[in-house]
Coordinates of C-alpha atoms in Angstrom, one line a residue:
Chain A
M474 CA 18.3 -6.9 30.2
Q475 CA 17.5 -8.2 26.8
Q476 CA 18.6 -7.0 23.4
I477 CA 16.1 -5.8 20.8
Q478 CA 16.6 -8.9 18.6
Q479 CA 15.9 -11.2 21.5
L480 CA 12.7 -9.4 22.3
Q481 CA 11.6 -9.5 18.7
N482 CA 12.3 -13.2 18.6
S483 CA 10.3 -13.8 21.8
I484 CA 7.3 -11.9 20.5
N485 CA 7.4 -13.6 17.1
Q486 CA 7.6 -17.0 18.6
Y487 CA 4.7 -16.2 21.0
I488 CA 2.6 -15.0 18.0
S489 CA 3.3 -18.2 16.1
N490 CA 2.4 -20.4 19.0
K491 CA -0.8 -18.6 20.0
K492 CA -4.0 -20.5 19.5
Y493 CA -7.4 -18.7 18.9
G494 CA -10.7 -20.5 18.5
T495 CA -11.3 -23.0 15.8
T496 CA -15.0 -22.9 14.7
P497 CA -16.5 -21.4 12.7
V498 CA -13.4 -21.3 10.6
E499 CA -14.5 -18.0 8.8
L500 CA -14.1 -16.3 12.1
Y501 CA -10.7 -17.5 13.2
E502 CA -8.8 -18.2 9.9
P503 CA -8.6 -14.5 9.1
I504 CA -7.0 -13.9 12.5
Y505 CA -4.3 -16.4 11.9
Y506 CA -3.9 -14.9 8.3
I507 CA -3.5 -11.3 9.3
M508 CA -1.3 -12.1 12.3
A509 CA 1.0 -14.1 10.0
L510 CA 1.5 -11.3 7.5
G511 CA 4.4 -10.1 9.6
G512 CA 5.4 -6.6 10.2
K513 CA 8.0 -5.0 12.5
R514 CA 6.1 -5.9 15.7
L515 CA 7.0 -2.4 16.9
R516 CA 4.3 -2.0 19.5
P517 CA 4.7 -5.3 21.3
C518 CA 8.4 -4.8 21.3
L519 CA 8.0 -1.4 22.9
L520 CA 5.8 -3.0 25.5
L521 CA 8.4 -5.7 26.3
M522 CA 11.2 -3.1 26.4
A523 CA 9.4 -0.9 28.8
C524 CA 8.7 -3.9 31.1
D525 CA 12.4 -4.9 30.9
M526 CA 13.6 -1.4 31.5
F527 CA 11.8 -1.3 34.9
G528 CA 13.3 -4.7 35.8
G529 CA 10.1 -6.7 35.1
D530 CA 9.9 -10.2 33.8
V531 CA 9.6 -10.1 30.0
Q532 CA 7.9 -13.5 30.0
Q533 CA 5.0 -12.0 32.1
A534 CA 4.7 -9.3 29.5
L535 CA 4.3 -11.5 26.4
A536 CA 0.5 -11.8 26.7
P537 CA -0.1 -8.0 27.1
A538 CA 2.4 -7.4 24.3
L539 CA 0.4 -9.8 22.0
A540 CA -2.8 -8.0 23.1
I541 CA -1.4 -4.8 21.6
E542 CA -0.4 -6.5 18.3
V543 CA -3.8 -8.3 18.1
F544 CA -5.6 -5.0 18.7
H545 CA -3.5 -3.2 16.2
N546 CA -4.2 -5.9 13.6
F547 CA -7.9 -5.7 14.4
T548 CA -7.8 -2.0 13.6
L549 CA -5.9 -2.7 10.4
M550 CA -8.6 -5.3 9.3
H551 CA -11.4 -2.8 9.8
D552 CA -9.5 0.1 8.4
D553 CA -8.8 -1.9 5.2
I554 CA -12.5 -2.4 4.7
M555 CA -13.2 1.3 5.2
D556 CA -10.3 2.4 3.0
K557 CA -11.2 -0.3 0.4
A558 CA -7.5 -1.4 0.5
P559 CA -6.9 -4.4 -1.8
L560 CA -3.5 -5.2 -0.3
R561 CA -1.8 -5.4 3.1
R562 CA 1.9 -6.1 3.2
G563 CA 1.6 -7.3 -0.4
K564 CA -1.1 -9.9 0.3
P565 CA -4.9 -9.6 -0.3
T566 CA -6.7 -7.9 2.6
V567 CA -9.2 -10.0 4.6
H568 CA -12.2 -8.4 3.0
E569 CA -10.8 -9.2 -0.4
K570 CA -9.7 -12.7 0.4
W571 CA -12.9 -13.5 2.2
N572 CA -15.5 -10.7 2.2
A573 CA -16.4 -7.6 4.1
N574 CA -18.8 -9.5 6.6
V575 CA -16.0 -11.9 7.5
A576 CA -13.6 -8.9 8.0
I577 CA -16.1 -7.1 10.2
L578 CA -16.9 -10.1 12.4
S579 CA -13.4 -11.5 12.6
G580 CA -12.2 -8.0 13.6
D581 CA -14.8 -7.9 16.3
V582 CA -13.7 -11.2 17.7
M583 CA -10.0 -10.1 17.5
M584 CA -11.0 -7.1 19.7
V585 CA -12.3 -9.5 22.3
E586 CA -9.2 -11.7 22.0
A587 CA -7.1 -8.6 22.6
N588 CA -9.1 -7.9 25.8
K589 CA -8.6 -11.5 27.0
L590 CA -4.9 -11.3 26.4
I591 CA -4.5 -7.9 28.1
M592 CA -6.1 -9.4 31.2
Q593 CA -3.2 -11.8 31.7
V594 CA -1.5 -9.5 34.2
D595 CA -1.4 -9.6 38.0
D596 CA -4.5 -8.6 39.8
R597 CA -2.8 -5.6 41.4
I598 CA -2.4 -3.9 37.9
L599 CA -5.4 -5.4 36.2
R600 CA -7.5 -2.2 36.5
P601 CA -4.8 0.4 35.6
V602 CA -3.6 -1.7 32.6
L603 CA -7.2 -2.1 31.3
D604 CA -7.8 1.6 31.8
V605 CA -4.9 2.4 29.6
F606 CA -6.0 -0.2 27.1
N607 CA -9.5 1.1 26.8
D608 CA -8.4 4.8 26.6
T609 CA -5.9 3.8 23.9
A610 CA -8.6 1.9 21.9
V611 CA -11.0 4.9 22.0
G612 CA -8.2 7.2 20.9
V613 CA -7.4 5.0 17.9
C614 CA -11.1 4.9 16.8
E615 CA -11.4 8.7 17.1
G616 CA -8.1 9.1 15.1
Q617 CA -9.4 6.8 12.3
Q618 CA -12.7 8.7 12.1
I619 CA -10.9 12.1 12.0
D620 CA -8.6 10.8 9.3
M621 CA -11.6 9.7 7.2
N622 CA -13.3 13.1 7.8
F623 CA -10.1 14.8 6.5
E624 CA -10.7 13.2 3.1
T625 CA -13.8 15.3 2.5
L626 CA -12.5 18.5 4.0
T627 CA -10.9 21.2 1.9
H628 CA -9.1 22.8 4.8
V629 CA -7.2 21.1 7.7
T630 CA -4.9 23.0 10.0
I631 CA -1.5 21.7 11.2
D632 CA -2.9 21.4 14.8
E633 CA -5.8 19.4 13.6
Y634 CA -3.5 17.1 11.7
I635 CA -1.1 16.6 14.7
N636 CA -4.1 15.8 16.8
M637 CA -5.3 13.2 14.3
I638 CA -1.9 11.4 14.1
R639 CA -1.6 11.7 17.9
L640 CA -4.8 9.7 18.2
K641 CA -4.5 7.4 15.2
T642 CA -0.8 6.4 15.7
A643 CA 0.8 7.9 18.8
V644 CA -1.5 6.9 21.6
L645 CA -1.1 3.2 20.8
V646 CA 2.7 3.6 20.9
A647 CA 2.3 5.5 24.2
G648 CA -0.2 3.0 25.6
A649 CA 2.0 0.0 24.8
L650 CA 4.9 1.7 26.7
K651 CA 2.8 2.6 29.6
M652 CA 1.3 -0.9 30.0
G653 CA 4.7 -2.4 29.6
A654 CA 6.0 -0.1 32.4
L655 CA 3.1 -1.0 34.7
V656 CA 3.8 -4.7 34.1
G657 CA 7.4 -4.1 34.8
G658 CA 6.6 -2.6 38.2
A659 CA 6.8 1.2 37.4
D660 CA 4.7 3.5 39.5
D661 CA 2.1 5.6 37.9
A662 CA 4.3 8.8 37.6
E663 CA 7.1 6.9 35.8
A664 CA 4.6 5.0 33.6
S665 CA 3.0 8.4 32.7
L666 CA 6.4 9.9 31.7
L667 CA 6.9 6.9 29.4
Y668 CA 3.4 7.5 28.0
S669 CA 4.4 11.1 27.1
F670 CA 7.6 9.9 25.7
G671 CA 5.7 7.4 23.5
E672 CA 3.1 9.9 22.4
Q673 CA 5.7 12.4 21.2
L674 CA 7.8 9.7 19.7
G675 CA 4.7 8.4 17.8
I676 CA 4.0 11.9 16.4
A677 CA 7.6 12.3 15.3
F678 CA 7.5 8.8 13.8
Q679 CA 4.4 9.6 11.7
L680 CA 5.9 12.9 10.6
Q681 CA 9.0 11.1 9.4
D682 CA 6.7 8.7 7.5
D683 CA 5.2 11.7 5.8
I684 CA 8.6 12.9 4.8
L685 CA 9.7 9.5 3.6
D686 CA 6.7 9.2 1.4
V687 CA 8.1 12.1 -0.7
Y688 CA 11.8 12.0 0.0
G689 CA 12.5 8.4 0.9
D690 CA 14.8 6.1 -1.1
P691 CA 12.4 3.9 -3.1
K692 CA 14.7 0.9 -2.6
K693 CA 14.5 1.2 1.2
F694 CA 11.0 2.7 1.8
G695 CA 9.0 -0.4 0.8
K696 CA 6.0 1.7 -0.4
Q697 CA 5.4 3.6 -3.6
V698 CA 7.3 6.9 -3.2
G699 CA 4.8 9.8 -3.8
G700 CA 1.8 7.8 -3.0
D701 CA 0.5 10.5 -0.6
I702 CA 0.9 13.1 -3.3
I703 CA -1.0 11.1 -6.0
S704 CA -3.9 10.5 -3.6
N705 CA -3.9 14.1 -2.3
K706 CA -3.5 12.8 1.3
K707 CA -3.5 15.5 3.7
T708 CA -0.1 14.9 5.3
Y709 CA 2.0 17.5 7.2
L710 CA 3.7 18.3 4.0
L711 CA 0.6 19.1 1.9
I712 CA -1.1 21.0 4.7
K713 CA 2.0 23.1 5.3
A714 CA 2.5 23.7 1.6
M715 CA -1.2 24.9 1.3
E716 CA -0.5 27.2 4.3
L717 CA 2.7 28.7 2.8
A718 CA 1.9 28.8 -1.0
K719 CA 1.0 32.1 -2.5
G720 CA 0.2 33.4 -6.0
E721 CA 1.3 31.2 -8.9
T722 CA 2.7 28.5 -6.6
L723 CA -0.7 28.2 -4.9
T724 CA -2.5 28.1 -8.3
E725 CA -0.2 25.4 -9.5
L726 CA -0.7 23.4 -6.3
N727 CA -4.4 23.7 -6.5
Y728 CA -4.2 22.6 -10.2
W729 CA -2.6 19.4 -9.2
I730 CA -4.9 18.7 -6.3
S731 CA -8.0 19.2 -8.4
A732 CA -6.7 17.4 -11.5
T733 CA -8.8 14.3 -12.2
E734 CA -6.7 12.9 -15.0
F735 CA -2.9 13.1 -14.7
N736 CA 0.3 11.3 -15.2
G737 CA 1.4 10.1 -11.7
I738 CA 5.1 10.7 -12.1
E739 CA 4.4 14.1 -13.5
K740 CA 2.2 15.0 -10.6
V741 CA 4.7 13.7 -8.0
T742 CA 7.6 15.7 -9.7
A743 CA 5.5 18.9 -9.9
V744 CA 4.2 18.8 -6.3
K745 CA 7.7 17.8 -5.0
N746 CA 9.0 20.8 -6.8
I747 CA 6.6 23.1 -5.0
Y748 CA 7.5 21.5 -1.7
N749 CA 11.2 22.3 -2.5
Q750 CA 10.4 25.9 -3.3
L751 CA 8.6 26.3 0.0
N752 CA 11.2 24.4 2.0
I753 CA 8.5 22.0 3.2
R754 CA 11.0 19.3 4.0
E755 CA 12.9 21.5 6.3
H756 CA 9.6 22.6 8.0
A757 CA 8.6 19.0 8.4
E758 CA 12.0 17.9 9.8
A759 CA 12.0 20.8 12.2
E760 CA 8.5 19.7 13.4
M761 CA 9.5 16.1 13.7
N762 CA 12.7 17.1 15.6
R763 CA 10.6 19.2 18.0
Y764 CA 8.5 16.2 19.0
A765 CA 11.5 13.9 19.1
E766 CA 13.2 16.3 21.5
Q767 CA 10.2 16.6 23.7
A768 CA 10.0 12.9 23.7
I769 CA 13.6 12.6 24.9
L770 CA 13.1 15.3 27.6
N771 CA 10.3 13.1 29.1
F772 CA 12.4 10.1 28.8
E773 CA 15.3 11.7 30.7
K774 CA 13.0 12.5 33.6
I775 CA 12.5 8.8 34.3
N776 CA 14.4 7.9 37.4
L777 CA 16.4 4.9 36.4
P778 CA 20.1 4.3 35.9
N779 CA 21.2 5.0 32.3
E780 CA 22.3 1.4 31.7
R781 CA 18.7 0.3 32.1
K782 CA 17.4 3.0 29.7
V783 CA 20.0 2.5 26.9
I784 CA 18.1 -0.1 24.9
L785 CA 14.8 1.8 24.6
K786 CA 16.7 5.0 23.9
E787 CA 18.6 3.2 21.1
F788 CA 15.4 1.8 19.7
A789 CA 13.8 5.2 19.6
D790 CA 16.8 6.7 17.9
M791 CA 16.7 3.9 15.4
L792 CA 13.0 4.5 14.7
L793 CA 13.7 8.1 13.9
V794 CA 16.8 7.6 11.8
R795 CA 15.4 5.5 9.0
D796 CA 17.4 6.0 5.8
Y797 CA 16.2 8.6 3.4
Chain B
M1223 CA -36.6 -6.1 46.4
Q1224 CA -37.6 -4.1 43.4
Q1225 CA -40.4 -4.8 40.9
I1226 CA -39.8 -5.3 37.2
Q1227 CA -41.2 -1.9 36.3
Q1228 CA -38.9 -0.1 38.8
L1229 CA -35.9 -1.9 37.4
Q1230 CA -36.9 -1.0 33.8
N1231 CA -37.3 2.6 34.8
S1232 CA -33.9 2.7 36.5
I1233 CA -32.1 1.3 33.5
N1234 CA -34.0 3.5 31.0
Q1235 CA -33.1 6.6 33.0
Y1236 CA -29.5 5.5 33.3
I1237 CA -29.4 4.9 29.5
S1238 CA -30.8 8.5 28.9
N1239 CA -28.3 10.1 31.2
K1240 CA -25.3 8.3 29.9
K1241 CA -22.7 10.5 28.1
Y1242 CA -20.3 9.0 25.6
G1243 CA -17.6 11.0 23.8
T1244 CA -18.4 14.1 21.7
T1245 CA -15.9 14.4 18.9
P1246 CA -15.7 13.3 16.2
V1247 CA -19.5 13.5 16.0
E1248 CA -19.7 10.7 13.4
L1249 CA -18.3 8.3 15.9
Y1250 CA -20.6 9.2 18.8
E1251 CA -23.9 10.4 17.3
P1252 CA -24.7 6.9 16.1
I1253 CA -24.3 5.5 19.6
Y1254 CA -26.8 7.9 21.0
Y1255 CA -29.1 7.2 18.0
I1256 CA -29.1 3.4 18.4
M1257 CA -29.3 3.5 22.2
A1258 CA -32.4 5.8 21.9
L1259 CA -34.3 3.4 19.5
G1260 CA -35.6 1.7 22.6
G1261 CA -36.4 -1.9 22.9
K1262 CA -37.4 -4.0 25.9
R1263 CA -34.0 -3.6 27.7
L1264 CA -34.4 -7.3 28.5
R1265 CA -30.7 -8.1 29.1
P1266 CA -29.9 -5.2 31.4
C1267 CA -33.1 -5.9 33.3
L1268 CA -32.1 -9.5 33.8
L1269 CA -28.7 -8.4 35.1
L1270 CA -30.4 -6.0 37.7
M1271 CA -32.8 -8.7 38.7
A1272 CA -30.0 -11.2 39.3
C1273 CA -28.1 -8.7 41.4
D1274 CA -31.3 -7.8 43.4
M1275 CA -32.2 -11.5 43.9
F1276 CA -28.9 -12.1 45.7
G1277 CA -29.4 -9.0 47.9
G1278 CA -27.0 -6.8 46.0
D1279 CA -27.4 -3.0 45.5
V1280 CA -29.0 -2.4 42.2
Q1281 CA -27.4 1.0 41.9
Q1282 CA -24.0 -0.7 41.8
A1283 CA -25.3 -2.9 38.9
L1284 CA -26.5 -0.1 36.6
A1285 CA -23.1 0.4 34.9
P1286 CA -22.6 -3.4 34.1
A1287 CA -26.3 -3.5 33.1
L1288 CA -25.7 -0.7 30.6
A1289 CA -22.5 -2.4 29.4
I1290 CA -24.6 -5.4 28.3
E1291 CA -27.1 -3.1 26.5
V1292 CA -24.3 -1.2 24.8
F1293 CA -22.6 -4.5 23.8
H1294 CA -25.9 -5.8 22.5
N1295 CA -26.5 -2.7 20.4
F1296 CA -22.9 -2.8 19.1
T1297 CA -23.7 -6.3 17.8
L1298 CA -26.9 -5.1 16.3
M1299 CA -25.1 -2.2 14.5
H1300 CA -22.6 -4.6 12.9
D1301 CA -25.2 -7.3 12.2
D1302 CA -27.3 -4.8 10.4
I1303 CA -24.4 -4.0 8.1
M1304 CA -23.8 -7.7 7.4
D1305 CA -27.5 -8.4 6.9
K1306 CA -28.0 -5.3 4.8
A1307 CA -30.9 -4.4 7.0
P1308 CA -32.6 -1.1 6.1
L1309 CA -34.6 -0.7 9.3
R1310 CA -34.1 -1.3 13.0
R1311 CA -37.2 -0.8 15.2
G1312 CA -38.9 1.1 12.3
K1313 CA -36.0 3.6 11.9
P1314 CA -33.1 3.6 9.4
T1315 CA -30.2 1.5 10.5
V1316 CA -26.9 3.3 11.2
H1317 CA -25.3 2.3 8.0
E1318 CA -28.3 3.6 6.1
K1319 CA -28.6 6.8 8.0
W1320 CA -24.8 7.5 7.9
N1321 CA -22.8 4.9 5.9
A1322 CA -21.2 1.5 6.5
N1323 CA -17.8 3.0 7.6
V1324 CA -19.5 5.0 10.3
A1325 CA -21.4 1.9 11.4
I1326 CA -18.2 -0.2 11.6
L1327 CA -16.2 2.4 13.5
S1328 CA -19.0 3.5 15.8
G1329 CA -19.7 -0.1 16.6
D1330 CA -16.0 -0.6 17.4
V1331 CA -16.0 2.3 19.8
M1332 CA -19.3 1.0 21.4
M1333 CA -17.5 -2.3 22.2
V1334 CA -14.8 -0.3 24.0
E1335 CA -17.5 1.7 25.8
A1336 CA -19.1 -1.6 26.9
N1337 CA -15.7 -2.7 28.2
K1338 CA -15.3 0.5 30.2
L1339 CA -18.8 0.2 31.6
I1340 CA -18.4 -3.5 32.7
M1341 CA -15.3 -2.5 34.6
Q1342 CA -17.3 -0.4 37.0
V1343 CA -17.5 -3.2 39.5
D1344 CA -15.6 -3.9 42.7
D1345 CA -12.0 -5.0 42.4
R1346 CA -12.8 -8.4 44.0
I1347 CA -15.1 -9.3 41.1
L1348 CA -13.4 -7.4 38.3
R1349 CA -11.7 -10.4 36.8
P1350 CA -14.5 -13.0 37.0
V1351 CA -17.0 -10.4 35.6
L1352 CA -14.6 -9.6 32.7
D1353 CA -14.1 -13.3 32.1
V1354 CA -17.8 -13.8 31.7
F1355 CA -18.1 -10.7 29.5
N1356 CA -15.3 -11.8 27.1
D1357 CA -16.6 -15.4 26.8
T1358 CA -20.1 -14.0 26.1
A1359 CA -18.7 -11.6 23.5
V1360 CA -16.8 -14.5 21.8
G1361 CA -19.9 -16.7 21.8
V1362 CA -22.1 -14.0 20.2
C1363 CA -19.6 -13.4 17.4
E1364 CA -19.4 -17.2 16.8
G1365 CA -23.2 -17.4 16.8
Q1366 CA -23.5 -14.6 14.2
Q1367 CA -20.9 -16.2 11.9
I1368 CA -22.6 -19.6 12.1
D1369 CA -26.0 -18.0 11.4
M1370 CA -24.5 -16.3 8.3
N1371 CA -23.0 -19.7 7.2
F1372 CA -26.5 -21.3 7.5
E1373 CA -27.7 -19.0 4.7
T1374 CA -25.5 -20.8 2.2
L1375 CA -25.9 -24.4 3.5
T1376 CA -28.6 -26.6 2.1
H1377 CA -28.7 -28.9 5.2
V1378 CA -28.6 -27.9 8.8
T1379 CA -29.4 -30.2 11.7
I1380 CA -31.5 -29.4 14.7
D1381 CA -28.4 -29.8 17.0
E1382 CA -26.5 -27.3 14.8
Y1383 CA -29.4 -24.9 14.9
I1384 CA -29.8 -25.2 18.7
N1385 CA -26.0 -24.5 19.1
M1386 CA -26.3 -21.4 16.8
I1387 CA -29.2 -19.9 18.8
R1388 CA -27.4 -20.8 22.0
L1389 CA -24.4 -18.8 20.9
K1390 CA -26.1 -16.0 19.1
T1391 CA -28.9 -15.3 21.7
A1392 CA -28.8 -17.4 24.8
V1393 CA -25.2 -16.9 26.1
L1394 CA -25.8 -13.1 26.4
V1395 CA -28.9 -13.7 28.4
A1396 CA -26.9 -16.2 30.5
G1397 CA -23.9 -13.9 30.8
A1398 CA -26.1 -11.0 31.8
L1399 CA -27.6 -13.1 34.6
K1400 CA -24.3 -14.4 35.8
M1401 CA -22.6 -11.0 35.9
G1402 CA -25.6 -9.6 37.8
A1403 CA -25.3 -12.5 40.3
L1404 CA -21.6 -11.8 40.8
V1405 CA -22.3 -8.1 41.3
G1406 CA -25.0 -9.1 43.8
G1407 CA -22.6 -11.2 45.8
A1408 CA -23.4 -14.7 44.6
D1409 CA -20.7 -17.3 44.8
D1410 CA -19.4 -19.0 41.6
A1411 CA -21.6 -22.1 42.0
E1412 CA -24.8 -20.1 42.4
A1413 CA -23.8 -17.7 39.6
S1414 CA -23.1 -20.7 37.3
L1415 CA -26.6 -22.1 38.1
L1416 CA -28.1 -18.8 37.0
Y1417 CA -25.9 -18.9 33.9
S1418 CA -27.4 -22.4 32.9
F1419 CA -30.9 -21.1 33.7
G1420 CA -30.3 -18.2 31.4
E1421 CA -28.8 -20.3 28.6
Q1422 CA -31.8 -22.7 28.5
L1423 CA -34.2 -19.8 28.9
G1424 CA -32.6 -18.0 26.0
I1425 CA -32.9 -21.1 23.8
A1426 CA -36.5 -21.5 24.8
F1427 CA -37.1 -17.8 24.1
Q1428 CA -35.6 -18.0 20.6
L1429 CA -37.7 -21.2 19.8
Q1430 CA -40.8 -19.3 20.9
D1431 CA -39.8 -16.5 18.6
D1432 CA -39.6 -19.0 15.7
I1433 CA -43.0 -20.2 16.5
L1434 CA -44.4 -16.7 16.8
D1435 CA -43.1 -15.8 13.4
V1436 CA -45.6 -18.3 11.9
Y1437 CA -48.3 -18.6 14.5
G1438 CA -48.2 -15.3 16.2
D1439 CA -51.0 -12.8 16.3
P1440 CA -50.0 -10.1 13.7
K1441 CA -51.5 -7.4 16.0
K1442 CA -49.4 -8.5 18.9
F1443 CA -46.2 -9.8 17.3
G1444 CA -44.9 -6.5 15.9
K1445 CA -43.1 -8.1 13.0
Q1446 CA -44.4 -9.3 9.7
V1447 CA -45.9 -12.8 10.3
G1448 CA -44.3 -15.3 8.0
G1449 CA -41.2 -13.3 7.4
D1450 CA -39.0 -16.3 8.2
I1451 CA -41.0 -18.4 5.7
I1452 CA -40.7 -15.8 2.9
S1453 CA -36.9 -15.5 3.3
N1454 CA -36.4 -19.4 3.8
K1455 CA -34.7 -18.7 7.2
K1456 CA -33.5 -21.9 8.7
T1457 CA -35.5 -21.8 11.9
Y1458 CA -36.4 -24.8 14.1
L1459 CA -39.7 -25.1 12.2
L1460 CA -38.2 -25.3 8.7
I1461 CA -35.4 -27.6 9.7
K1462 CA -37.8 -29.9 11.5
A1463 CA -40.2 -29.9 8.5
M1464 CA -37.3 -30.7 6.1
E1465 CA -36.4 -33.6 8.4
L1466 CA -39.9 -35.0 8.6
A1467 CA -41.3 -34.3 5.2
K1468 CA -41.6 -37.2 2.8
G1469 CA -42.9 -37.8 -0.8
E1470 CA -45.3 -35.2 -2.1
T1471 CA -45.0 -33.0 1.0
L1472 CA -41.2 -32.8 0.6
T1473 CA -41.6 -32.0 -3.1
E1474 CA -44.0 -29.2 -2.3
L1475 CA -41.8 -27.9 0.5
N1476 CA -38.7 -27.9 -1.8
Y1477 CA -40.8 -26.2 -4.6
W1478 CA -41.5 -23.2 -2.2
I1479 CA -38.0 -23.1 -0.9
S1480 CA -36.5 -22.9 -4.4
A1481 CA -39.2 -20.7 -5.9
T1482 CA -37.6 -17.4 -7.0
E1483 CA -40.8 -15.6 -7.9
F1484 CA -43.9 -16.1 -5.8
N1485 CA -46.7 -14.4 -4.0
G1486 CA -45.7 -13.9 -0.4
I1487 CA -49.1 -14.6 1.1
E1488 CA -49.5 -17.7 -1.0
K1489 CA -46.0 -19.0 0.1
V1490 CA -46.7 -18.4 3.7
T1491 CA -50.1 -20.2 3.5
A1492 CA -48.7 -23.1 1.7
V1493 CA -45.7 -23.6 3.9
K1494 CA -47.8 -23.1 7.0
N1495 CA -50.1 -25.8 5.7
I1496 CA -47.2 -28.2 5.4
Y1497 CA -46.1 -27.4 8.9
N1498 CA -49.6 -28.1 10.2
Q1499 CA -49.7 -31.5 8.3
L1500 CA -46.3 -32.4 10.0
N1501 CA -47.3 -31.1 13.5
I1502 CA -44.3 -28.8 13.4
R1503 CA -45.9 -26.4 15.9
E1504 CA -46.3 -29.2 18.5
H1505 CA -42.7 -30.4 17.9
A1506 CA -41.4 -26.9 18.3
E1507 CA -43.4 -26.2 21.5
A1508 CA -42.3 -29.5 23.0
E1509 CA -38.6 -28.5 22.3
M1510 CA -39.2 -25.1 23.7
N1511 CA -40.9 -26.6 26.8
R1512 CA -38.0 -29.0 27.2
Y1513 CA -35.5 -26.1 27.5
A1514 CA -37.9 -24.1 29.6
E1515 CA -38.2 -27.0 32.1
Q1516 CA -34.4 -27.5 32.2
A1517 CA -34.1 -23.8 32.9
I1518 CA -36.5 -24.0 35.8
L1519 CA -34.7 -27.0 37.2
N1520 CA -31.5 -25.1 37.4
F1521 CA -33.3 -22.1 38.9
E1522 CA -34.7 -24.2 41.6
K1523 CA -31.3 -25.5 42.6
I1524 CA -30.3 -21.9 43.6
N1525 CA -30.2 -21.8 47.4
L1526 CA -32.2 -18.7 48.2
P1527 CA -35.6 -18.2 49.8
N1528 CA -38.5 -18.4 47.4
E1529 CA -39.5 -14.8 48.1
R1530 CA -36.2 -13.6 46.8
K1531 CA -36.6 -15.7 43.6
V1532 CA -40.2 -14.8 42.8
I1533 CA -39.6 -11.8 40.6
L1534 CA -37.0 -13.4 38.3
K1535 CA -39.2 -16.5 38.0
E1536 CA -42.2 -14.3 37.1
F1537 CA -40.2 -12.5 34.5
A1538 CA -39.0 -15.7 33.0
D1539 CA -42.7 -17.0 32.9
M1540 CA -43.7 -13.8 31.3
L1541 CA -41.0 -14.1 28.6
L1542 CA -42.2 -17.5 27.6
V1543 CA -45.9 -16.8 27.6
R1544 CA -46.2 -14.1 25.0
D1545 CA -49.6 -14.1 23.4
Y1546 CA -49.9 -16.2 20.3

């Protein structure tokens, strides 16, 4: 069995060595560019870990692992156009550095490259792996559209929100784990348990991200603390606060949400104050823990010796105990 | 064996009955919308004919045939954003009717739907069919990017142009035929002959389209005659004219190309006049016929009785003898 760091090194090396097409350059340079921006390589690592856990050959899983990372970056390239995002990991987004047309078409060809990579599995699992891949891809697109729709809705329920993050974030984590399990030789029942584990872990992970946006340590979080509050992003925290706030508290919350001109720090402080009054952090942590516990229950059902499961379990724990 | 009309009816019925996802509606309505805009269903028909020609079951080929049509319409949806096209077959384009974000994301999910459809083939040909599909998809993206690059170049050679239309138009025709052949039971050598036939037929077809833009009968052509001339589109005709024009003729051609304000009819008449002086139509027809003949040579090498080949042959002849 391989340690997390080894797996991360393997995938990073595989990413650096990977060659895509060459001409026309406008189509391929953005792929090299976005793939070199880095990131935690979380999804491909999960795929490799799942393969390794079932005793599979990690070398055989590198191409499908890269497929997941290429697919993920394709969605980022297109999402950045849709969100008009100027920066991605501190660097200009593809549509800013080149233009929107290049980002659309480069993204399209990345999707095809991801399909080519995911096919690099044994014939016996080609169809099941592709089925997971396609279902995952549909889910991610649905999640992105629902997320965009939320921007124009005044009212979103917690259930709707959880479903959105399940689609937009969790199914890709789940799909990566399931595909890794299949490559590693797991049967469908075991692979499906790992899928459920990943789905719930992914939801817990996104809820934690929502919490960190407000309560994270600015030095460790790496993003602007309070960014979600400033942009009125409908996170678990805001939706729950809208649900619980009454009277003056509700009036004040609505005031900040509808304010068009405001001081950012003042807004973050005020809204955070409301969250504190309503115990929003505790609600969010309870919800997150509920999903994390469900995830672990599914993981425990997988019929493998504990020593095989320890690394993925540790990784999941690490994901969910990011410093606040 | 089935007649062309029968095959067209089958694919049209299959398209009307096909269900995609339902929610979020912004993701799926545009798919139904663009798929209902109609069109000649050329590519899926070619796939069905190829399958039928090798004695395959056309019913088994309907899903892959639809995959090609869904893929083609996905590229149209994204191309229309990039080209800022307001209309597609006389109706508002998806990015006009909804918005660019919807057209990007709906297109993305169409690509996944196409992948799901193309997988509906026997396990024994799943990998070869997917290989053709992915290579085709990469080619189409490359062709679109090269075509966009041409807009900003002052000089394009005939070879570069032929390579662009090969990628943008011909490989999809070729890929459809090859996939149909594989579904129909053809071996790789026969399927590859049909691929070459389709590639050359596709180039001939696009050259004919260039000719029709200038010399077509406005009543029969269905598009604005001279549209390519008005927009300075680098077609075979313009590239050849730039290559052959000398002295005053070249000066006049350059005048019309660089004119920013002009009367459309006057420009079309003047440039057509230059084309006539330089025998551009004859050059273009000779080039088109060269590709058509190469296509037929490859077709004749396919080892099947003539009675099996007659329908596809007739269809190819029909494609290349559109009324002028």
